[in-house]
Amino acid sequence: MSKRIQVGIVVGILILAILGTIFINNKKVNSGEVSIYKDGELIKSIDLNSVKDEQEIKIVDQNEFNTIKITKSGVKVIEASCHDKVCIKTGEIHDSLLPIACLPNNLIIKVEGVKHDEFDTKTY
Amino acid sequence: MFKKKILTIGMIIILSLGLISCAEMNNSKNIKEEGKSYEMSEKILGTIVSGAAYGKNSKEALEKAFKRANDIEDMMSVNIEDSELSKVNREAFNKNVKLSDDLYYVIDNALYYANLTKGAFDPTIGHAIDAWGIGTDHAKIPEKSIIDKYKGLENYKNINLIQNTKEIRFLDENIKLDLGAIGKGYVGDEMRRVLKEEGIKSALLNLGGNVVTLGKKTNGEKWSIGIRNPKNDNDISAALKASDEVVVTSGNYERYFIKDGIRYHHILDPKTAYPARNGLISSTIITKNGIDADALSTATYILGPEKSKKLIESLAGVEAYFIKDNMESVETNGLNEKGFRVK
């Protein structure tokens, strides 16, 4: 093996390693917007592309609650006060095919097309 | 010799793989620590309160902040029969009633704004609010005799608040304190205080349209806040940037009913005991504290555009954006420093 080939292999591997690192840090598994509806009212929307780290959201209504976990890849309910736990059993959703519904707590979670919103929140 | 080269290349591969997995580990560490965030939403004060906090302690801090909000609601709601405020309303006519520090503070501020606005903001019109029932399932236009009884009473002048003993006494039997136009502001301030005490440096709260900001976003930018178009729920009229400030809007679209084509909204003018109709349909206040912003957004809505612009410009550290019923807007001078722009 000539020295030039050896150097080539080493440089090649290093480039692959750097590209791999960039890829892992920036991978976008999914796109779309998570919309959370409570009692029919949209209370929160999150653009999946803007999710850098996993987020937990707890929705409380008197003694009832659902805890929702949002990651880059999708959304799921991880804790709930309801008796049937259908919302937890639905698992993680990634697209608009199936919403997560918690009928006892009147909560619906959907992944919908992205509506680009430049604001962090709204006053009304 | 050949073996040595293979060994060298092998080691480089292992090192490179190490680099990749280190990056991944670093990423998951961020999730656990610096990048940690937590969000909650809960029905409090008849509205949905949402909060997002960022940082290590975000979950515990936000839960404590929401607990504080619930405690204040239990104290100051007129819809809870055994709240401290309900007790005051039952007992304080011609009798001194001792107040908690929280309730004393809020009533003291409410009376300050009643005096400042010459009664445009008046926390004593609870009976008129009850008679209209706007936002309940029994909303109606009250009988003329009821309106005549409750209009123009200026009863904020008939409350005796004693600073030394923190006691209150009503000097008129038609007084019913309703802190609905100022309580949400105080709740937001207290939630932010709890978050700060818990070491949170970045958080955003929204109490049914009252926006409270703590610090800046995790990327160092100020929070970007849209102001709702009063005639279209899905549209934004204007936007601004805020940090450690609150943005509060009063509008005629929040709670209302329509009868014979006329919209009867929830912001009552104490002078007429009717929903305020003085030229504004939306009034947004930007300042440091929610208790001030909440009282001023209601007062300015009632005062109308000209008097309100003068009032706000006489106050230090307060800015406002008003939308008139013909959709023209009025802005105070310092608003441009808040990154304000009309859409």
Coordinates of C-alpha atoms in Angstrom, one line a residue:
Chain A
M1 CA 0.0 0.0 0.0
S2 CA 1.5 3.3 -1.0
K3 CA 1.6 6.1 1.5
R4 CA -0.7 8.2 -0.6
I5 CA -3.4 5.5 -0.5
Q6 CA -3.0 5.2 3.3
V7 CA -3.4 8.9 3.8
G8 CA -6.4 8.8 1.4
I9 CA -8.1 6.1 3.5
V10 CA -7.4 8.0 6.8
V11 CA -8.8 11.3 5.4
G12 CA -11.8 9.4 3.9
I13 CA -12.7 7.8 7.2
L14 CA -12.3 11.1 9.1
I15 CA -14.6 12.9 6.6
L16 CA -17.2 10.1 7.0
A17 CA -17.0 10.4 10.7
I18 CA -17.5 14.2 10.6
L19 CA -20.4 13.8 8.1
G20 CA -21.9 11.1 10.4
T21 CA -21.7 13.4 13.4
I22 CA -23.4 16.2 11.5
F23 CA -26.1 13.9 10.3
I24 CA -26.8 12.5 13.8
N25 CA -27.1 16.0 15.2
N26 CA -29.4 17.3 12.5
K27 CA -31.5 14.3 11.6
K28 CA -35.1 15.3 11.0
V29 CA -37.2 12.3 11.2
N30 CA -40.5 13.9 10.7
S31 CA -42.3 17.1 9.7
G32 CA -45.7 18.4 10.6
E33 CA -47.4 20.2 13.4
V34 CA -48.7 18.6 16.6
S35 CA -52.0 20.2 17.6
I36 CA -53.5 19.6 21.0
Y37 CA -57.3 20.2 21.4
K38 CA -58.9 20.3 24.9
D39 CA -62.7 20.5 25.0
G40 CA -62.7 21.2 21.3
E41 CA -60.4 24.2 21.6
L42 CA -56.9 24.3 20.1
I43 CA -54.6 25.0 23.1
K44 CA -51.2 24.2 21.7
S45 CA -49.5 23.6 18.4
I46 CA -45.8 22.6 18.0
D47 CA -43.9 22.4 14.7
L48 CA -42.1 19.0 14.9
N49 CA -39.2 20.6 12.9
S50 CA -38.6 23.0 15.7
V51 CA -38.4 20.2 18.4
K52 CA -34.7 20.0 19.3
D53 CA -35.0 18.0 22.5
E54 CA -37.9 16.0 23.8
Q55 CA -40.7 17.9 25.4
E56 CA -43.3 17.0 28.0
I57 CA -46.6 18.8 28.2
K58 CA -49.0 18.1 31.0
I59 CA -52.7 19.1 30.4
V60 CA -54.6 19.4 33.6
D61 CA -58.4 19.8 34.1
Q62 CA -59.3 19.7 37.8
N63 CA -58.4 16.1 38.8
E64 CA -57.9 14.8 35.3
F65 CA -54.6 15.0 33.4
N66 CA -52.7 13.7 30.4
T67 CA -48.9 14.0 30.0
I68 CA -47.8 14.2 26.4
K69 CA -44.3 13.6 25.2
I70 CA -43.1 15.2 21.9
T71 CA -39.9 14.2 20.2
K72 CA -38.5 14.8 16.7
S73 CA -40.2 11.7 15.5
G74 CA -43.7 12.2 16.8
V75 CA -46.0 12.5 19.8
K76 CA -47.5 10.1 22.4
V77 CA -49.3 10.2 25.7
I78 CA -47.2 8.8 28.5
E79 CA -49.4 9.3 31.5
A80 CA -53.1 9.8 31.9
S81 CA -55.7 9.8 34.7
C82 CA -58.4 8.2 32.6
H83 CA -59.6 4.7 33.4
D84 CA -59.2 3.1 29.9
K85 CA -55.8 4.4 29.0
V86 CA -56.7 4.2 25.3
C87 CA -54.7 7.4 24.7
I88 CA -51.5 5.7 26.1
K89 CA -52.2 2.4 24.2
T90 CA -52.4 4.3 20.9
G91 CA -48.7 4.8 21.1
E92 CA -46.7 7.3 19.2
I93 CA -48.3 9.0 16.1
H94 CA -46.3 10.6 13.3
D95 CA -48.8 11.7 10.8
S96 CA -52.4 12.8 10.2
L97 CA -53.7 9.2 9.6
L98 CA -54.7 8.6 13.2
P99 CA -55.2 11.1 16.0
I100 CA -54.7 10.2 19.7
A101 CA -58.0 10.7 21.5
C102 CA -58.7 10.6 25.3
L103 CA -62.5 10.7 25.3
P104 CA -62.9 10.7 29.2
N105 CA -60.7 13.9 29.4
N106 CA -62.0 15.3 26.1
L107 CA -58.5 15.6 24.6
I108 CA -57.5 15.1 21.0
I109 CA -53.9 15.2 19.6
K110 CA -53.3 15.4 15.9
V111 CA -50.2 15.7 13.7
E112 CA -51.2 18.0 10.9
G113 CA -49.6 19.9 8.0
V114 CA -47.3 22.7 9.1
K115 CA -48.8 26.2 9.4
H116 CA -45.8 28.4 9.5
D117 CA -46.2 30.6 12.6
E118 CA -43.5 33.1 13.4
F119 CA -44.8 33.9 16.9
D120 CA -44.1 32.2 20.2
T121 CA -47.6 33.0 21.5
K122 CA -50.6 35.3 21.0
T123 CA -52.3 37.9 23.1
Y124 CA -56.1 38.2 22.9
Chain B
M1 CA 4.9 -3.9 8.3
F2 CA 1.6 -4.6 6.6
K3 CA 0.1 -5.7 9.9
K4 CA 1.2 -2.5 11.5
K5 CA -0.6 -0.4 8.8
I6 CA -3.8 -2.5 9.2
L7 CA -3.6 -1.9 13.0
T8 CA -3.1 1.9 12.4
I9 CA -6.1 2.1 10.1
G10 CA -8.2 0.0 12.5
M11 CA -7.4 2.3 15.4
I12 CA -8.4 5.3 13.3
I13 CA -11.7 3.7 12.5
I14 CA -12.4 3.0 16.2
L15 CA -11.5 6.6 17.1
S16 CA -13.8 7.9 14.4
L17 CA -16.7 5.7 15.6
G18 CA -15.9 7.0 19.1
L19 CA -16.3 10.6 17.8
I20 CA -19.7 9.8 16.4
S21 CA -20.9 8.1 19.6
C22 CA -19.5 10.9 21.7
A23 CA -21.6 13.4 19.7
E24 CA -24.7 11.3 20.3
M25 CA -24.0 11.0 24.0
N26 CA -23.5 14.7 24.3
N27 CA -26.8 15.2 22.6
S28 CA -28.7 13.0 25.1
K29 CA -27.0 14.8 27.9
N30 CA -28.3 18.1 26.6
I31 CA -31.8 16.6 26.6
K32 CA -31.5 15.8 30.3
E33 CA -29.9 19.0 31.4
E34 CA -29.6 22.3 29.5
G35 CA -32.1 21.5 26.8
K36 CA -34.8 20.4 29.3
S37 CA -38.2 22.0 29.0
Y38 CA -41.6 21.4 30.4
E39 CA -45.0 22.6 29.5
M40 CA -48.4 22.5 31.2
S41 CA -51.9 23.7 30.5
E42 CA -54.7 23.9 33.0
K43 CA -58.1 25.4 33.3
I44 CA -57.8 28.2 36.0
L45 CA -60.0 31.3 36.5
G46 CA -62.4 30.2 33.8
T47 CA -59.7 30.2 31.1
I48 CA -56.9 28.0 29.9
V49 CA -53.5 28.8 31.4
S50 CA -50.5 27.5 29.5
G51 CA -46.9 27.6 30.5
A52 CA -43.5 26.5 29.1
A53 CA -40.4 26.6 31.2
Y54 CA -36.8 25.9 30.2
G55 CA -33.9 24.6 32.3
K56 CA -33.0 21.9 34.7
N57 CA -35.8 22.3 37.2
S58 CA -38.5 23.1 34.7
K59 CA -41.0 20.4 35.6
E60 CA -41.0 21.0 39.4
A61 CA -40.9 24.8 39.0
L62 CA -43.9 24.9 36.6
E63 CA -45.9 22.6 38.8
K64 CA -45.2 24.9 41.8
A65 CA -46.2 27.9 39.7
F66 CA -49.5 26.3 38.7
K67 CA -50.1 25.3 42.3
R68 CA -49.7 29.0 43.2
A69 CA -52.2 29.9 40.5
N70 CA -54.8 27.5 41.8
D71 CA -54.3 28.8 45.4
I72 CA -54.9 32.4 44.2
E73 CA -58.0 31.3 42.3
D74 CA -59.3 29.6 45.5
M75 CA -58.8 32.9 47.3
M76 CA -60.0 35.4 44.8
S77 CA -62.7 33.8 42.7
V78 CA -66.3 35.1 43.1
N79 CA -67.5 31.8 41.6
I80 CA -66.2 29.8 44.6
E81 CA -68.5 30.1 47.5
D82 CA -66.0 29.7 50.3
S83 CA -63.2 31.8 48.6
E84 CA -61.8 34.6 50.8
L85 CA -63.3 37.2 48.4
S86 CA -66.8 35.6 48.6
K87 CA -66.5 35.8 52.4
V88 CA -65.5 39.5 52.2
N89 CA -68.5 40.2 49.9
R90 CA -70.9 38.6 52.3
E91 CA -69.5 40.2 55.5
A92 CA -67.8 43.5 54.8
F93 CA -70.7 45.9 54.6
N94 CA -70.4 48.2 57.7
K95 CA -68.0 45.7 59.3
N96 CA -64.2 45.4 59.2
V97 CA -63.0 42.2 57.7
K98 CA -59.4 41.1 57.9
L99 CA -57.7 40.3 54.6
S100 CA -54.8 38.0 53.7
D101 CA -51.7 39.7 52.3
D102 CA -52.5 38.5 48.8
L103 CA -56.1 39.8 48.7
Y104 CA -55.1 43.1 50.4
Y105 CA -52.4 43.6 47.8
V106 CA -54.8 43.0 44.8
I107 CA -57.6 45.2 46.3
D108 CA -55.2 48.0 47.1
N109 CA -53.9 47.9 43.5
A110 CA -57.5 47.7 42.1
L111 CA -58.5 50.8 44.1
Y112 CA -55.3 52.6 42.9
Y113 CA -56.3 52.1 39.3
A114 CA -59.9 53.0 40.0
N115 CA -58.7 56.4 41.4
L116 CA -56.2 56.8 38.6
T117 CA -58.8 56.2 35.9
K118 CA -61.6 58.1 37.7
G119 CA -63.7 55.0 38.0
A120 CA -63.3 53.7 34.4
F121 CA -61.8 50.7 36.1
D122 CA -64.0 49.9 39.1
P123 CA -63.7 46.6 41.0
T124 CA -66.9 47.2 43.0
I125 CA -69.4 46.6 40.2
G126 CA -69.8 42.9 40.9
H127 CA -73.6 43.1 41.1
A128 CA -73.9 44.7 37.6
I129 CA -71.6 41.9 36.2
D130 CA -73.8 39.3 37.8
A131 CA -77.0 40.9 36.4
W132 CA -75.6 40.6 32.9
G133 CA -74.1 37.1 33.4
I134 CA -72.0 37.5 30.3
G135 CA -69.9 34.3 29.8
T136 CA -72.4 32.2 31.7
D137 CA -75.4 30.2 30.3
H138 CA -77.8 32.8 31.7
A139 CA -76.5 35.9 30.0
K140 CA -79.2 38.5 29.3
I141 CA -79.9 42.3 29.1
P142 CA -80.9 43.3 32.7
E143 CA -84.1 45.1 33.4
K144 CA -83.9 48.9 33.2
S145 CA -84.5 49.2 37.0
I146 CA -81.5 47.0 37.6
I147 CA -79.3 49.1 35.3
D148 CA -80.5 52.3 36.9
K149 CA -79.7 50.9 40.3
Y150 CA -76.1 49.9 39.5
K151 CA -74.9 52.5 37.0
G152 CA -72.6 55.4 38.0
L153 CA -72.3 54.4 41.6
E154 CA -68.5 55.2 41.8
N155 CA -68.4 52.8 44.8
Y156 CA -64.6 52.5 44.6
K157 CA -64.8 55.7 46.8
N158 CA -66.9 53.8 49.3
I159 CA -64.4 51.2 50.3
N160 CA -62.4 51.7 53.5
L161 CA -59.1 49.8 53.2
I162 CA -57.0 50.0 56.4
Q163 CA -53.3 49.7 55.8
N164 CA -52.1 49.0 59.4
T165 CA -54.5 46.2 60.1
K166 CA -55.1 45.0 56.5
E167 CA -58.8 45.2 57.1
I168 CA -61.6 46.2 54.6
R169 CA -65.0 47.7 55.1
F170 CA -67.7 48.5 52.5
L171 CA -69.6 51.8 53.1
D172 CA -72.3 51.1 50.6
E173 CA -74.6 48.0 50.5
N174 CA -74.5 47.8 46.7
I175 CA -70.8 46.9 46.6
K176 CA -69.7 43.6 45.4
L177 CA -66.0 43.2 44.7
D178 CA -65.1 41.4 41.5
L179 CA -61.4 41.1 40.7
G180 CA -61.9 39.5 37.3
A181 CA -60.3 42.4 35.5
I182 CA -57.1 42.4 37.6
G183 CA -56.8 38.9 39.3
K184 CA -55.4 37.1 36.2
G185 CA -52.7 39.8 36.0
Y186 CA -51.7 39.1 39.6
V187 CA -51.8 35.3 39.0
G188 CA -49.3 35.7 36.1
D189 CA -47.0 37.9 38.2
E190 CA -47.0 35.3 41.0
M191 CA -46.4 32.4 38.6
R192 CA -43.4 34.2 37.2
R193 CA -42.1 35.0 40.7
V194 CA -42.4 31.3 41.7
L195 CA -40.5 30.2 38.5
K196 CA -37.8 32.8 39.2
E197 CA -37.4 31.6 42.8
E198 CA -37.0 28.0 41.4
G199 CA -34.1 29.2 39.3
I200 CA -35.9 29.3 36.0
K201 CA -34.4 31.9 33.6
S202 CA -36.5 31.3 30.6
A203 CA -40.3 30.8 30.5
L204 CA -43.4 31.9 28.7
L205 CA -46.9 31.9 30.2
N206 CA -50.2 32.6 28.6
L207 CA -53.2 33.1 30.9
G208 CA -56.1 33.1 28.4
G209 CA -54.5 35.8 26.3
N210 CA -52.4 37.5 29.1
V211 CA -48.8 36.8 28.0
V212 CA -46.1 36.8 30.7
T213 CA -42.5 36.5 29.7
L214 CA -39.5 35.5 31.9
G215 CA -36.1 36.2 30.5
K216 CA -35.5 35.4 26.8
K217 CA -35.8 32.3 24.7
T218 CA -33.1 29.7 25.0
N219 CA -31.5 31.0 21.8
G220 CA -31.1 34.4 23.4
E221 CA -33.8 36.1 21.4
K222 CA -36.7 38.0 22.9
W223 CA -40.1 36.4 22.8
S224 CA -42.2 37.2 19.7
I225 CA -45.8 37.9 20.5
G226 CA -48.7 38.3 18.0
I227 CA -51.6 40.6 18.8
R228 CA -54.9 39.0 17.7
N229 CA -57.0 40.7 15.0
P230 CA -60.2 41.5 16.9
K231 CA -62.3 40.6 13.9
N232 CA -60.6 37.4 12.9
D233 CA -59.6 34.7 15.4
N234 CA -56.9 33.3 13.1
D235 CA -55.3 36.5 12.1
I236 CA -52.7 38.7 13.7
S237 CA -53.0 42.5 13.6
A238 CA -49.5 43.4 14.9
A239 CA -46.5 41.9 16.7
L240 CA -43.9 42.9 19.2
K241 CA -40.9 41.5 21.1
A242 CA -40.8 41.1 24.9
S243 CA -38.5 40.0 27.6
D244 CA -39.4 40.1 31.4
E245 CA -42.5 41.9 30.3
V246 CA -46.2 41.2 30.1
V247 CA -48.6 41.8 27.1
V248 CA -52.3 41.9 28.0
T249 CA -55.2 42.5 25.7
S250 CA -58.9 43.3 26.4
G251 CA -61.2 42.8 23.5
N252 CA -64.9 42.6 22.8
Y253 CA -64.6 39.1 21.3
E254 CA -63.6 37.2 24.5
R255 CA -67.0 36.7 26.1
Y256 CA -70.2 38.1 24.6
F257 CA -73.7 37.3 23.4
I258 CA -75.6 38.8 20.5
K259 CA -79.2 39.9 20.7
D260 CA -81.1 41.7 17.9
G261 CA -77.8 42.0 16.0
I262 CA -76.0 43.9 18.8
R263 CA -73.0 42.4 20.5
Y264 CA -73.0 42.6 24.3
H265 CA -69.5 41.9 25.5
H266 CA -68.1 41.4 29.0
I267 CA -66.3 44.7 29.6
L268 CA -68.9 46.8 31.5
D269 CA -68.6 50.6 31.7
P270 CA -69.3 51.4 35.4
K271 CA -70.8 54.8 34.3
T272 CA -73.6 53.1 32.3
A273 CA -73.6 49.6 33.6
Y274 CA -73.7 48.6 29.9
P275 CA -70.9 47.0 27.8
A276 CA -68.4 49.8 27.0
R277 CA -68.9 51.4 23.6
N278 CA -66.4 54.2 23.5
G279 CA -64.6 53.5 20.2
L280 CA -62.2 50.6 20.9
I281 CA -62.6 46.9 20.2
S282 CA -59.2 45.9 21.4
S283 CA -56.7 47.4 23.8
T284 CA -53.2 45.9 24.4
I285 CA -50.9 47.0 27.2
I286 CA -47.2 46.2 27.4
T287 CA -45.4 46.7 30.8
K288 CA -43.4 45.0 33.5
N289 CA -46.2 43.6 35.7
G290 CA -49.4 41.8 34.9
I291 CA -51.4 43.4 37.6
D292 CA -50.8 46.8 36.1
A293 CA -51.3 45.6 32.5
D294 CA -54.6 43.8 33.3
A295 CA -56.2 46.8 35.1
L296 CA -55.0 49.2 32.4
S297 CA -56.2 47.1 29.4
T298 CA -59.7 47.1 30.9
A299 CA -59.6 50.8 31.9
T300 CA -58.3 51.9 28.5
Y301 CA -60.9 49.8 26.6
I302 CA -63.6 51.7 28.6
L303 CA -62.0 55.1 28.3
G304 CA -61.7 55.1 24.5
P305 CA -58.8 56.0 22.3
E306 CA -58.0 59.7 23.0
K307 CA -58.2 59.6 26.9
S308 CA -56.4 56.3 26.9
K309 CA -53.5 57.4 24.8
K310 CA -53.0 60.4 27.1
L311 CA -53.2 58.2 30.2
I312 CA -50.7 55.6 29.0
E313 CA -48.2 58.3 27.8
S314 CA -48.4 59.8 31.3
L315 CA -47.2 56.5 32.9
A316 CA -43.6 55.5 32.9
G317 CA -42.7 52.1 31.4
V318 CA -46.1 51.4 29.9
E319 CA -46.9 51.2 26.2
A320 CA -50.2 50.5 24.4
Y321 CA -51.7 49.5 21.1
F322 CA -55.4 50.2 20.5
I323 CA -57.7 49.1 17.7
K324 CA -60.7 51.3 17.1
D325 CA -64.1 49.9 15.9
N326 CA -63.3 51.1 12.4
M327 CA -60.1 49.0 12.6
E328 CA -57.8 52.0 12.6
S329 CA -55.0 51.7 15.2
V330 CA -53.5 54.0 17.8
E331 CA -50.1 53.5 19.2
T332 CA -48.1 55.1 22.0
N333 CA -44.8 56.7 21.3
G334 CA -42.4 54.1 22.8
L335 CA -43.9 51.1 21.1
N336 CA -41.3 51.0 18.3
E337 CA -38.6 50.2 20.9
K338 CA -40.4 47.0 21.5
G339 CA -39.9 45.7 18.0
F340 CA -43.4 46.6 17.2
R341 CA -44.8 46.1 13.7
V342 CA -48.2 46.1 12.2
K343 CA -48.9 43.1 10.0

